[in-house]
Amino acid sequence: MNTVKTVRELRAAIARARSEGKRIALVPTMGNLHAGHAALVAKAGQRADFVVASIFVNPLQFGPTEDLDKYPRTLAADQAKLLEAGCHLLFAPGVEEMYPDGMDGQTKVSVPGVSEGLCGGSRPGHFDGVSTVVCKLLNMVQPDMALFGEKDFQQLAVIRKMVRDLNIPVQIFGEPTVRAEDGLALSSRNGYLSAEQRAIAPVIQRTLKQLAEQLRGGSRDFAALLEAGRQQIEGAGLRMDYLEIREALSLRPAAVEDKHLVILAAAFLGTTRLIDNLPLQLD
Ligand code: PAF
């Protein structure tokens, strides 16, 4: 696996793969990789012939009070994990390579609708940062497909809409969330948790599963369900950011007749913000 840091080297390596007739997949990441990322890379290897991963801790998607500075940079360990998962090329640019005119001077992509509310509500500007960097990465690599984890459910919806609205010629795949044995969704941010917090964290997933069971059982009093869910999560010692039931494709608040739903949660455990979701299809 080769690691390149400039767009020029990236394009040269992609051109070689293209000239060999290879189908190209992109897995964008911010590094500090875990088994969820490895699963994305492995899946990309099944779907395409040449797998490109990117590692870029994107300052544009962090708010002023967020964890940009303490976000772990673990390039050597990440390279080893990518190699093992079957990655062929790693693009690991610096901030100047991605934003040569600075972040204020950068043209931005803003996706209306799906990027509002939920994480977009609590992290103003976050999704503009995500859509801008993903748009740039898609233009740099020009892959046949790009793969993202379903754990960031709203992010995936934002990227799908951006690709549709801007006619970017790429196929987007959302891959199932990878979880620890106790149900906690794998996330780079789990590393911030103390042992005690780590033991509490699976309450989010447990609560989402219970809500899903009640929805499957016919319950449609969304407000009451969500209030009970919030109490359970807060009772375990977390501070709720949001707990919502939405229509899974548009992310608008769920209506009683909707069949394809997603329950989404974000909560703080100490200073660490955890998110999770559970999509469900009702008959
Ligand atoms: O999900 C992430 O790690 C990031 O938001 C992404 C998609 C790599 C964009 O920086």
PDB file of C-alpha atoms and ligand atoms in Angstrom, residues 28-30 56 58 61 130 133-134 148 152 155 159, ligand 1:
ATOM      1  CA  PRO A  28     -12.970   8.592   3.419  1.00  0.00           C
ATOM      2  CA  THR A  29     -11.927   8.650   7.090  1.00  0.00           C
ATOM      3  CA  MET A  30     -10.444  10.929   9.709  1.00  0.00           C
ATOM      4  CA  PHE A  56      -7.812  13.797   6.907  1.00  0.00           C
ATOM      5  CA  ASN A  58     -11.040  17.958   8.579  1.00  0.00           C
ATOM      6  CA  GLN A  61     -16.289  20.123  10.260  1.00  0.00           C
ATOM      7  CA  VAL A 130     -18.444  17.328   5.845  1.00  0.00           C
ATOM      8  CA  VAL A 133     -14.534  17.885   2.173  1.00  0.00           C
ATOM      9  CA  VAL A 134     -16.352  14.830   0.796  1.00  0.00           C
ATOM     10  CA  PHE A 148     -19.564   5.265   4.505  1.00  0.00           C
ATOM     11  CA  ASP A 152     -23.275   8.471  10.941  1.00  0.00           C
ATOM     12  CA  GLN A 155     -24.004  12.275   7.368  1.00  0.00           C
ATOM     13  CA  ILE A 159     -23.777  12.893   1.235  1.00  0.00           C
TER      14      ILE A 159
HETATM   15  O1  PAF B   1     -17.160  10.173   9.001  1.00  0.00           O
HETATM   16  C1  PAF B   1     -16.038  10.732   8.972  1.00  0.00           C
HETATM   17  O2  PAF B   1     -15.037  10.193   9.444  1.00  0.00           O
HETATM   18  C2  PAF B   1     -15.918  12.109   8.356  1.00  0.00           C
HETATM   19  O3  PAF B   1     -17.023  12.885   8.641  1.00  0.00           O
HETATM   20  C3  PAF B   1     -15.626  12.080   6.843  1.00  0.00           C
HETATM   21  C4  PAF B   1     -16.785  11.457   6.062  1.00  0.00           C
HETATM   22  C5  PAF B   1     -14.361  11.305   6.583  1.00  0.00           C
HETATM   23  C6  PAF B   1     -15.448  13.511   6.317  1.00  0.00           C
HETATM   24  O4  PAF B   1     -14.394  14.152   6.954  1.00  0.00           O
END
